[in-house]
mmCIF file of C-alpha atoms in Angstrom:
data_model
loop_
_atom_site.group_PDB
_atom_site.id
_atom_site.type_symbol
_atom_site.label_atom_id
_atom_site.label_comp_id
_atom_site.label_asym_id
_atom_site.label_seq_id
_atom_site.Cartn_x
_atom_site.Cartn_y
_atom_site.Cartn_z
ATOM 1 C CA MET A 1 112.569 73.748 100.988
ATOM 2 C CA SER A 2 115.210 74.725 98.475
ATOM 3 C CA ALA A 3 118.795 73.533 98.797
ATOM 4 C CA ILE A 4 119.891 77.118 99.458
ATOM 5 C CA ASP A 5 117.431 77.443 102.359
ATOM 6 C CA TYR A 6 118.481 74.063 103.722
ATOM 7 C CA THR A 7 122.174 74.955 103.458
ATOM 8 C CA THR A 8 121.663 78.282 105.228
ATOM 9 C CA ARG A 9 119.799 76.645 108.104
ATOM 10 C CA PHE A 10 122.312 73.817 108.267
ATOM 11 C CA LYS A 11 125.270 76.212 108.493
ATOM 12 C CA LEU A 12 123.563 78.172 111.279
ATOM 13 C CA LEU A 13 122.926 75.002 113.271
ATOM 14 C CA ALA A 14 126.458 73.737 112.622
ATOM 15 C CA ALA A 15 127.869 77.028 113.907
ATOM 16 C CA GLN A 16 125.682 76.793 117.021
ATOM 17 C CA GLY A 17 127.001 73.266 117.562
ATOM 18 C CA ASP A 18 130.560 74.551 117.079
ATOM 19 C CA LEU A 19 131.140 72.259 114.078
ATOM 20 C CA LYS A 20 133.365 73.795 111.438
ATOM 21 C CA SER A 21 134.743 72.484 108.215
ATOM 22 C CA SER A 22 138.510 72.506 108.149
ATOM 23 C CA GLY A 23 138.484 72.257 104.376
ATOM 24 C CA VAL A 24 140.911 69.342 104.647
ATOM 25 C CA LYS A 25 139.676 66.249 102.851
ATOM 26 C CA GLY A 26 139.168 63.457 105.364
ATOM 27 C CA ALA A 27 139.066 65.691 108.452
ATOM 28 C CA THR A 28 136.654 64.365 111.095
ATOM 29 C CA ASP A 29 134.419 67.448 111.308
ATOM 30 C CA ASP A 30 134.221 67.667 107.513
ATOM 31 C CA ILE A 31 133.145 64.023 107.219
ATOM 32 C CA LEU A 32 130.572 64.469 109.971
ATOM 33 C CA LEU A 33 129.186 67.673 108.437
ATOM 34 C CA ARG A 34 129.109 66.092 104.976
ATOM 35 C CA ASP A 35 127.236 63.000 106.167
ATOM 36 C CA ILE A 36 124.699 64.940 108.243
ATOM 37 C CA TYR A 37 124.183 67.450 105.413
ATOM 38 C CA LYS A 38 123.812 64.707 102.826
ATOM 39 C CA ASN A 39 121.264 62.774 104.907
ATOM 40 C CA GLY A 40 119.197 65.912 105.494
ATOM 41 C CA LEU A 41 118.700 66.613 101.793
ATOM 42 C CA ASN A 42 115.464 65.449 100.228
ATOM 43 C CA THR A 43 115.892 61.925 98.894
ATOM 44 C CA PRO A 44 115.551 62.593 95.138
ATOM 45 C CA LEU A 45 118.099 65.424 95.311
ATOM 46 C CA ARG A 46 120.519 63.372 97.414
ATOM 47 C CA LYS A 47 120.288 60.406 95.005
ATOM 48 C CA ASP A 48 120.734 62.708 92.027
ATOM 49 C CA VAL A 49 123.968 64.134 93.477
ATOM 50 C CA GLU A 50 125.200 60.686 94.582
ATOM 51 C CA ASN A 51 124.660 59.271 91.073
ATOM 52 C CA GLU A 52 126.824 61.862 89.332
ATOM 53 C CA LYS A 53 129.885 60.553 87.464
ATOM 54 C CA GLU A 54 132.197 62.044 90.051
ATOM 55 C CA ALA A 55 130.340 62.082 93.362
ATOM 56 C CA PRO A 56 131.318 64.935 95.693
ATOM 57 C CA GLU A 57 133.642 64.003 98.532
ATOM 58 C CA THR A 58 133.828 67.042 100.804
ATOM 59 C CA TRP A 59 131.089 68.963 102.576
ATOM 60 C CA ALA A 60 131.796 72.029 100.404
ATOM 61 C CA ASP A 61 131.472 69.912 97.238
ATOM 62 C CA TRP A 62 128.145 68.537 98.467
ATOM 63 C CA ILE A 63 126.828 72.032 99.116
ATOM 64 C CA THR A 64 127.889 73.267 95.675
ATOM 65 C CA ARG A 65 126.474 70.293 93.787
ATOM 66 C CA ALA A 66 123.234 70.070 95.780
ATOM 67 C CA ILE A 67 122.464 73.752 95.213
ATOM 68 C CA ALA A 68 123.323 73.493 91.500
ATOM 69 C CA ARG A 69 121.137 70.397 90.999
ATOM 70 C CA ASP A 70 118.270 71.900 92.981
ATOM 71 C CA GLN A 71 118.339 75.141 90.979
ATOM 72 C CA GLN A 72 118.529 73.201 87.724
ATOM 73 C CA TRP A 73 115.512 71.098 88.741
ATOM 74 C CA ARG A 74 113.520 74.191 89.807
ATOM 75 C CA LEU A 75 114.199 75.909 86.471
ATOM 76 C CA ASN A 76 113.021 72.871 84.524
ATOM 77 C CA ASN A 77 109.990 72.231 86.762
ATOM 78 C CA PRO A 78 108.337 75.537 87.599
ATOM 79 C CA LYS A 79 106.061 75.309 90.582
ATOM 80 C CA VAL A 80 102.396 75.493 89.714
ATOM 81 C CA VAL A 81 100.599 77.608 92.264
ATOM 82 C CA SER A 82 97.041 76.563 92.853
ATOM 83 C CA PHE A 83 94.554 77.873 95.290
ATOM 84 C CA SER A 84 91.936 75.664 96.791
ATOM 85 C CA SER A 85 88.903 76.678 98.667
ATOM 86 C CA THR A 86 86.395 74.889 100.804
ATOM 87 C CA LYS A 87 83.655 76.597 98.835
ATOM 88 C CA THR A 88 82.825 75.406 95.358
ATOM 89 C CA ASN A 89 82.927 78.126 92.774
ATOM 90 C CA ILE A 90 79.572 78.034 91.072
ATOM 91 C CA LYS A 91 78.686 80.825 88.740
ATOM 92 C CA LYS A 92 75.295 82.233 89.527
ATOM 93 C CA ILE A 93 73.108 82.913 86.580
ATOM 94 C CA SER A 94 71.219 86.129 86.980
ATOM 95 C CA PHE A 95 68.193 87.128 85.011
ATOM 96 C CA PRO A 96 67.936 90.886 84.881
ATOM 97 C CA ARG A 97 64.554 92.248 85.840
ATOM 98 C CA PRO A 98 62.956 94.552 83.299
ATOM 99 C CA PRO A 99 63.414 98.134 84.510
ATOM 100 C CA ASN A 100 59.679 98.868 84.667
ATOM 101 C CA THR A 101 58.848 96.116 87.177
ATOM 102 C CA THR A 102 58.966 96.827 90.864
ATOM 103 C CA ILE A 103 58.478 94.557 93.820
ATOM 104 C CA ALA A 104 56.047 95.988 96.321
ATOM 105 C CA LYS A 105 56.928 95.691 99.991
ATOM 106 C CA LEU A 106 54.635 93.435 101.995
ATOM 107 C CA THR A 107 52.567 94.934 104.751
ATOM 108 C CA ASP A 108 52.691 93.380 108.201
ATOM 109 C CA ALA A 109 49.203 91.945 107.654
ATOM 110 C CA ASP A 110 50.231 90.361 104.322
ATOM 111 C CA ARG A 111 53.391 89.004 105.900
ATOM 112 C CA GLU A 112 51.408 87.318 108.682
ATOM 113 C CA ARG A 113 48.821 85.956 106.221
ATOM 114 C CA PHE A 114 51.588 84.563 103.957
ATOM 115 C CA ARG A 115 53.203 82.853 106.967
ATOM 116 C CA ARG A 116 49.908 81.174 107.922
ATOM 117 C CA GLU A 117 49.202 80.068 104.349
ATOM 118 C CA GLY A 118 52.805 78.912 103.722
ATOM 119 C CA ARG A 119 53.339 81.357 100.858
ATOM 120 C CA CYS A 120 56.634 82.654 99.515
ATOM 121 C CA PHE A 121 57.261 86.325 100.349
ATOM 122 C CA TYR A 122 58.987 86.769 96.961
ATOM 123 C CA CYS A 123 56.713 85.149 94.339
ATOM 124 C CA LYS A 124 53.638 84.770 96.576
ATOM 125 C CA GLU A 125 53.202 81.086 95.612
ATOM 126 C CA ILE A 126 52.367 78.350 98.138
ATOM 127 C CA GLY A 127 54.795 75.531 98.900
ATOM 128 C CA HIS A 128 58.160 77.147 99.559
ATOM 129 C CA ILE A 129 59.777 80.074 101.341
ATOM 130 C CA SER A 130 61.582 82.995 99.707
ATOM 131 C CA ARG A 131 65.029 81.528 100.466
ATOM 132 C CA ASP A 132 64.134 78.465 98.325
ATOM 133 C CA CYS A 133 62.117 80.357 95.702
ATOM 134 C CA PRO A 134 62.624 78.952 92.171
ATOM 135 C CA VAL A 135 61.858 82.333 90.601
ATOM 136 C CA PRO A 136 65.182 83.998 89.734
ATOM 137 C CA LYS A 137 65.977 87.072 91.768
ATOM 138 C CA PRO A 138 67.403 90.211 90.142
ATOM 139 C CA PRO A 139 71.149 90.774 90.555
ATOM 140 C CA TYR A 140 72.107 92.794 93.594
ATOM 141 C CA ASN A 141 73.724 96.036 92.495
ATOM 142 C CA ARG A 142 75.894 97.305 95.356
ATOM 143 C CA THR A 143 77.568 100.096 93.449
ATOM 144 C CA SER A 144 74.408 102.090 92.902
ATOM 145 C CA GLN A 145 73.506 101.973 96.595
ATOM 146 C CA ASN A 146 76.803 102.423 98.410
ATOM 147 C CA GLN A 147 79.171 104.314 96.166
ATOM 148 C CA PRO A 148 79.227 106.362 92.977
ATOM 149 C CA ALA A 149 79.514 104.307 89.788
ATOM 150 C CA ASN A 150 82.815 105.927 88.788
ATOM 151 C CA GLN A 151 84.519 105.137 92.116
ATOM 152 C CA ALA A 152 86.617 101.975 92.361
ATOM 153 C CA PRO A 153 85.892 99.485 95.159
ATOM 154 C CA ARG A 154 87.855 100.095 98.370
ATOM 155 C CA ASN A 155 89.612 96.723 98.519
ATOM 156 C CA PRO A 156 90.275 95.580 94.949
ATOM 157 C CA VAL A 157 91.474 92.000 94.643
ATOM 158 C CA TYR A 158 93.451 90.736 91.679
ATOM 159 C CA VAL A 159 91.974 87.551 90.270
ATOM 160 C CA PRO A 160 94.265 85.953 87.683
ATOM 161 C CA PRO A 161 92.602 84.854 84.424
ATOM 162 C CA GLN A 162 91.742 81.179 84.239
ATOM 163 C CA ASN A 163 93.099 79.295 81.230
#
């Protein structure tokens, strides 16, 4: 949370608790607000402000310095946004099928015979099923089946380039 966000929330809560800064150095409410505010800051920011040559004394000084230091740090350390996924991104290698080859549909009798013999429905070899077939399958071309080639997809998603 940024120092500005923290300060905004803190001021709202202080107002709800009827705590107000009098602006007078050494006033009880000001000392209380300053100490609570200071202790609520993240530790590196609090230590950074405390270690300045002239440490802030009032609550208002703490707010000003904490926000300034936080903004300075955020400018010098831009946040790197990364997206993680539970799926691993593996590029599939597709081998295009020559245009003159076609895959004939299996008849019900062939399908039953292949099941009994343990043959693959795709390559017709024994020892595996079509889901585990080592023969590369042609790429699935959705655009030619569902929409005209010149029409953009309905829900385009921006994918930033990877460096």
